[in-house]
């Protein structure tokens, strides 16, 4: 079976495959055209399509950027989408052979909705959950004498300090968290749209934790836009003092004030810091479960 390079002109046909895959439970949300284009265009990666009777019936991409999984220092990311079961095996074989040629990664990783079978040769290593919060329900407003919450727009905290608090919080995170750089921070600020959310909690005036979010129009079968929480992190020295709870509740208040009716986030369900518990306490409920599948790459054995 011939795999052809995936080209920009194939985007809408591939996107239709992604929509069908969401309906089968592979994704919680159909990945956006922009994300798909970025995955196709990435330098450190490659993507192919499989045609059956002239139609694109399969898509495979391997690289530093994936359609759903966050970037990792340890794992190359894989996405396979097909409505033809017979294509799974050749797409997986191509993906493993391609990942073996990428420098520096120890494993190949893919995320799939828990109800969908994993790729051959891969083992399930973790779960990542999507959690949603109904913002129309009444919630307590956070108020703590020892903690103040500072908005990025006040410009009272330097960009370096934001990046440092995020990286300190995620240094031990599972899966090879890709540290933020000033460049990535500024790119995010430029691309997040006019309504962003960047809050830093300080305890006794010391930086303690951050929360980042934005308004997201997701193709997930629900009509209204949602407040998406991208990052929540408390510095190790300030954990278990209720900092994350203050940050999450403050973010929910902001989203609510912007007229949003729901918030959502993705969380590592196996986190030793029990992040999902914090979100549950703040009113989030699990709405989708991804399984994380990995295969080690030969070079690392
Ligand atoms: C997950 C994370 C954000 C939680 O931050 P935190 O500020 O410690 O969270 P909180 O203090 O609000 O809650 C954590 C626990 O401390 C408890 N706690 C809160 N205030 C407390 C206090 N004064 N004394 C003792 N315990 C307290 C909470 O009840 C909670 O307990 P639980 O785990 O049994 O539910 C933080 O551990 C972190 O940055 N982890 C790494 C990054 C990460 O995984 N982020 C989540 C993205 S997936």
Coordinates of C-alpha atoms and ligand atoms in Angstrom, one line a residue:
X1 CA 0.0 0.0 0.0
X2 CA 1.4 3.4 -1.0
X3 CA 1.6 6.2 1.5
X4 CA 1.8 9.7 -0.1
X5 CA 3.1 12.8 1.6
X6 CA 0.2 14.8 3.2
X7 CA -0.1 18.1 1.4
X8 CA -1.8 21.4 2.2
X9 CA -4.5 20.6 -0.5
X10 CA -5.4 17.5 1.5
X11 CA -6.3 19.4 4.6
X12 CA -10.1 19.5 4.3
X13 CA -10.3 15.8 3.4
X14 CA -8.1 14.9 6.4
X15 CA -10.2 17.2 8.6
X16 CA -13.3 15.2 7.6
X17 CA -11.6 12.0 8.7
X18 CA -10.8 13.7 12.1
X19 CA -14.5 14.7 12.5
X20 CA -15.6 11.1 11.9
X21 CA -13.0 9.9 14.3
X22 CA -14.4 12.2 17.0
X23 CA -17.8 10.8 16.4
X24 CA -16.3 7.3 17.0
X25 CA -14.8 8.5 20.3
X26 CA -11.1 8.9 19.3
X27 CA -11.1 12.6 20.3
X28 CA -13.1 14.7 22.6
X29 CA -13.0 17.6 20.1
X30 CA -12.2 17.6 16.4
X31 CA -8.7 19.1 16.2
X32 CA -8.9 22.5 14.4
X33 CA -7.7 23.1 10.8
X34 CA -5.0 25.4 12.3
X35 CA -3.6 22.7 14.5
X36 CA -3.8 20.2 11.6
X37 CA -1.9 22.6 9.3
X38 CA 0.7 23.1 12.0
X39 CA 1.2 19.4 12.4
X40 CA 1.6 19.0 8.7
X41 CA 4.0 21.9 8.4
X42 CA 6.3 21.0 11.3
X43 CA 10.0 20.7 10.7
X44 CA 10.7 17.9 13.1
X45 CA 8.2 15.5 11.7
X46 CA 6.5 13.9 8.7
X47 CA 2.9 13.1 7.7
X48 CA 1.4 10.8 5.1
X49 CA -2.0 10.0 3.7
X50 CA -3.3 6.6 2.4
X51 CA -5.6 6.6 -0.6
X52 CA -8.1 3.9 -1.3
X53 CA -10.0 4.1 -4.6
X54 CA -8.9 7.8 -4.9
X55 CA -10.2 8.8 -1.5
X56 CA -8.1 9.7 1.5
X57 CA -8.9 6.9 3.9
X58 CA -6.0 7.2 6.3
X59 CA -3.8 9.9 7.8
X60 CA -0.6 9.5 9.9
X61 CA 1.6 12.1 11.4
X62 CA 4.7 11.8 13.6
X63 CA 6.7 14.6 15.1
X64 CA 7.4 17.0 18.0
X65 CA 3.8 18.4 17.7
X66 CA 0.7 16.3 17.8
X67 CA -3.0 16.9 17.2
X68 CA -4.0 16.4 20.8
X69 CA -1.0 15.5 23.1
X70 CA 1.1 18.3 24.6
X71 CA 4.7 18.5 23.4
X72 CA 7.2 16.4 25.2
X73 CA 11.0 16.3 25.6
X74 CA 10.9 12.5 25.8
X75 CA 8.3 11.4 23.3
X76 CA 7.6 11.9 19.6
X77 CA 3.9 12.3 19.1
X78 CA 1.8 10.2 16.8
X79 CA -1.6 10.6 15.3
X80 CA -3.3 8.0 13.2
X81 CA -6.8 8.5 11.8
X82 CA -8.5 6.1 9.5
X83 CA -12.0 4.7 8.9
X84 CA -10.4 1.6 7.3
X85 CA -9.2 -0.9 9.9
X86 CA -6.9 -2.6 7.4
X87 CA -4.9 0.6 7.1
X88 CA -4.0 0.7 10.9
X89 CA -1.1 -1.8 10.6
X90 CA 0.7 -0.2 7.7
X91 CA 0.2 3.3 9.2
X92 CA 1.6 2.2 12.5
X93 CA 4.6 0.5 10.8
X94 CA 5.4 3.7 8.9
X95 CA 5.0 5.8 12.0
X96 CA 7.5 3.6 14.1
X97 CA 10.0 3.6 11.3
X98 CA 9.7 7.3 10.9
X99 CA 10.0 8.0 14.6
X100 CA 13.2 5.9 14.7
X101 CA 14.8 8.4 12.4
X102 CA 13.8 11.5 14.5
X103 CA 16.6 12.6 16.8
X104 CA 16.4 12.6 20.6
X105 CA 13.0 10.9 21.4
X106 CA 12.9 7.9 23.7
X107 CA 9.4 6.8 22.8
X108 CA 6.5 7.3 20.4
X109 CA 3.3 8.4 22.1
X110 CA -0.3 8.8 21.0
X111 CA -3.6 9.7 22.7
X112 CA -6.9 8.0 21.9
X113 CA -10.3 8.1 23.5
X114 CA -10.4 5.2 26.0
X115 CA -13.0 3.3 24.1
X116 CA -10.9 3.1 20.9
X117 CA -8.3 0.3 20.6
X118 CA -4.6 1.3 20.9
X119 CA -2.1 0.9 18.1
X120 CA -0.4 -2.6 17.7
X121 CA 2.9 -2.8 19.6
X122 CA 1.9 0.1 21.9
X123 CA 1.2 -0.1 25.7
X124 CA -1.2 2.0 27.7
X125 CA 0.9 4.1 30.1
X126 CA -1.4 6.7 31.5
X127 CA -4.8 8.4 31.3
X128 CA -5.5 12.0 30.6
X129 CA -9.0 13.3 31.4
X130 CA -11.0 16.2 30.0
X131 CA -13.0 17.8 32.8
X132 CA -15.8 20.4 32.3
X133 CA -17.3 22.9 34.7
X134 CA -20.8 24.3 34.5
X135 CA -20.4 28.1 35.1
X136 CA -24.1 28.7 35.6
X137 CA -24.0 27.0 39.0
X138 CA -23.3 29.2 42.0
X139 CA -19.7 29.0 43.3
X140 CA -17.9 30.4 46.3
X141 CA -15.7 33.4 45.5
X142 CA -12.2 33.0 46.6
X143 CA -10.9 35.3 49.3
X144 CA -7.7 34.9 51.3
X145 CA -6.0 37.6 53.3
X146 CA -2.5 36.1 52.7
X147 CA -2.9 35.5 48.9
X148 CA -3.3 38.1 46.2
X149 CA -4.1 37.3 42.6
X150 CA -2.3 39.5 40.0
X151 CA -3.4 39.8 36.4
X152 CA -0.8 39.9 33.7
X153 CA -2.3 43.0 32.2
X154 CA -1.3 45.0 35.2
X155 CA 2.3 44.5 34.0
X156 CA 3.6 44.4 37.6
X157 CA 5.3 41.0 37.1
X158 CA 8.0 40.5 34.5
X159 CA 7.7 37.9 31.7
X160 CA 10.7 36.1 33.1
X161 CA 8.9 35.6 36.4
X162 CA 5.9 34.1 34.7
X163 CA 8.0 31.6 32.7
X164 CA 10.0 30.8 35.8
X165 CA 7.0 29.9 38.0
X166 CA 5.5 27.8 35.2
X167 CA 8.7 25.9 34.7
X168 CA 9.4 25.4 38.4
X169 CA 5.8 24.0 38.8
X170 CA 6.1 21.6 36.0
X171 CA 9.7 20.5 36.4
X172 CA 8.7 17.1 37.8
X173 CA 5.6 16.6 35.6
X174 CA 5.2 13.2 34.0
X175 CA 6.0 12.7 30.4
X176 CA 8.8 15.1 29.7
X177 CA 7.3 18.5 30.1
X178 CA 8.7 20.9 27.5
X179 CA 10.0 23.9 29.4
X180 CA 8.6 27.3 28.4
X181 CA 10.9 29.9 27.0
X182 CA 10.4 33.7 26.8
X183 CA 9.8 33.3 23.1
X184 CA 7.0 30.7 23.7
X185 CA 5.5 32.9 26.4
X186 CA 5.4 35.9 24.0
X187 CA 4.1 33.8 21.1
X188 CA 1.3 32.6 23.3
X189 CA 0.4 36.1 24.4
X190 CA 0.3 37.2 20.7
X191 CA -1.9 34.2 19.6
X192 CA -4.3 33.8 22.4
X193 CA -6.7 36.4 21.1
X194 CA -7.9 39.6 22.8
X195 CA -9.4 37.8 25.8
X196 CA -6.7 35.9 27.6
X197 CA -6.4 34.7 31.1
X198 CA -3.1 35.0 32.9
X199 CA -3.2 35.1 36.7
X200 CA -0.4 34.8 39.2
X201 CA -1.1 34.0 42.9
X202 CA 1.3 35.5 45.4
X203 CA 1.4 34.4 49.0
X204 CA 2.9 37.1 51.3
X205 CA 4.0 38.9 48.1
X206 CA 6.0 35.9 46.9
X207 CA 5.2 34.3 43.5
X208 CA 3.3 31.0 44.4
X209 CA 1.4 29.8 41.3
X210 CA 0.0 30.6 37.9
X211 CA -3.0 29.8 35.8
X212 CA -3.3 30.4 32.0
X213 CA -6.4 30.2 29.9
X214 CA -8.3 31.5 26.9
X215 CA -11.7 31.4 25.3
X216 CA -12.0 28.4 23.0
X217 CA -14.5 27.7 20.2
X218 CA -14.2 24.0 20.1
X219 CA -15.8 21.6 17.7
X220 CA -17.0 19.2 20.4
X221 CA -20.7 19.0 19.7
X222 CA -21.5 21.9 22.2
X223 CA -22.6 25.2 20.7
X224 CA -21.2 27.9 23.0
X225 CA -17.6 29.0 23.5
X226 CA -15.8 27.8 26.6
X227 CA -13.2 29.0 29.0
X228 CA -10.2 26.7 28.4
X229 CA -7.7 26.4 31.2
X230 CA -4.3 25.6 29.6
X231 CA -2.0 25.6 32.6
X232 CA -2.3 25.4 36.4
X233 CA 0.9 25.2 38.4
X234 CA 2.0 25.9 42.0
X235 CA 5.7 26.1 42.9
X236 CA 6.7 23.0 44.9
X237 CA 7.6 25.3 47.9
X238 CA 4.0 26.6 48.0
X239 CA 1.9 23.5 47.5
X240 CA -0.9 22.2 49.7
X241 CA -1.8 25.6 50.9
X242 CA -4.9 26.1 48.7
X243 CA -3.1 28.2 46.0
X244 CA -4.4 26.1 43.0
X245 CA -7.9 26.3 44.4
X246 CA -7.7 30.1 44.6
X247 CA -6.3 30.3 41.1
X248 CA -8.9 27.9 39.6
X249 CA -11.8 29.7 41.3
X250 CA -10.5 33.1 40.3
X251 CA -10.3 31.9 36.7
X252 CA -13.9 30.5 36.8
X253 CA -15.0 33.9 38.1
X254 CA -13.3 35.7 35.2
X255 CA -14.8 33.4 32.6
X256 CA -18.2 33.8 34.2
X257 CA -17.9 37.6 34.1
X258 CA -17.1 37.3 30.4
X259 CA -20.5 35.6 29.9
X260 CA -19.1 32.1 29.4
X261 CA -21.3 29.2 30.5
X262 CA -18.7 26.5 30.8
X263 CA -15.0 25.9 31.4
X264 CA -12.9 22.9 30.5
X265 CA -9.4 21.6 30.9
X266 CA -7.2 18.5 30.4
X267 CA -5.6 16.8 33.3
X268 CA -3.0 14.0 33.8
X269 CA -5.2 11.6 35.8
X270 CA -2.1 9.8 37.3
X271 CA -0.5 13.0 38.6
X272 CA 1.1 12.4 42.0
X273 CA 0.1 15.9 42.9
X274 CA -3.6 14.9 42.5
X275 CA -4.5 17.8 40.2
X276 CA -7.8 16.2 39.3
X277 CA -8.9 16.4 43.0
X278 CA -8.3 20.1 43.0
X279 CA -10.5 20.5 39.9
X280 CA -13.2 18.3 41.3
X281 CA -13.3 20.4 44.4
X282 CA -13.8 23.5 42.2
X283 CA -16.8 22.0 40.4
X284 CA -15.2 20.2 37.4
X285 CA -16.5 16.8 36.3
X286 CA -14.8 14.2 34.1
X287 CA -16.3 14.3 30.6
X288 CA -13.8 12.3 28.5
X289 CA -11.0 9.9 29.1
X290 CA -7.9 9.6 26.8
X291 CA -5.6 6.7 27.1
X292 CA -1.9 7.5 26.5
X293 CA -0.2 4.8 24.4
X294 CA 3.5 4.4 24.0
X295 CA 6.1 2.3 22.3
X296 CA 9.8 2.6 23.2
X297 CA 12.1 3.5 20.3
X298 CA 14.9 1.1 19.5
X299 CA 17.7 3.6 20.0
X300 CA 16.7 3.8 23.7
X301 CA 16.7 0.1 24.4
Ligands
LIG1 C1 -1.7 20.2 41.0 C2 -1.2 21.5 41.6 C3 -1.5 22.6 40.7 C4 -1.9 21.7 42.9 O1 -1.5 22.9 43.5 P1 -1.7 23.2 45.1 O2 -1.6 24.7 45.2 O3 -0.9 22.4 45.9 O4 -3.2 22.8 45.3 P2 -4.2 23.0 46.5 O5 -3.3 23.4 47.7 O6 -5.3 23.9 46.2 O7 -4.7 21.6 46.8 C5 -3.8 20.5 46.9 C6 -4.1 19.7 48.2 O8 -3.7 20.4 49.3 C7 -4.8 20.4 50.2 N1 -4.7 21.7 51.0 C8 -5.2 22.9 50.6 N2 -4.9 23.8 51.6 C9 -4.2 23.2 52.5 C10 -3.7 23.6 53.8 N3 -3.8 24.8 54.2 N4 -3.1 22.6 54.5 C11 -2.9 21.4 54.1 N5 -3.5 20.9 52.9 C12 -4.1 21.8 52.2 C13 -6.0 20.4 49.4 O9 -7.1 19.9 50.1 C14 -5.5 19.4 48.4 O10 -5.6 18.1 48.9 P3 -6.1 16.8 48.0 O11 -4.9 16.5 47.1 O12 -6.3 15.8 49.0 O13 -7.3 17.2 47.2 C15 0.3 21.5 41.9 O14 0.6 20.3 42.7 C16 1.2 21.4 40.7 O15 1.6 22.5 40.2 N6 1.5 20.2 40.2 C17 2.4 20.1 39.1 C18 1.8 20.6 37.8 C19 0.5 20.0 37.5 O16 0.3 18.8 37.5 N7 -0.5 20.8 37.2 C20 -1.8 20.4 36.8 C21 -1.9 20.4 35.3 S1 -2.4 18.8 34.7

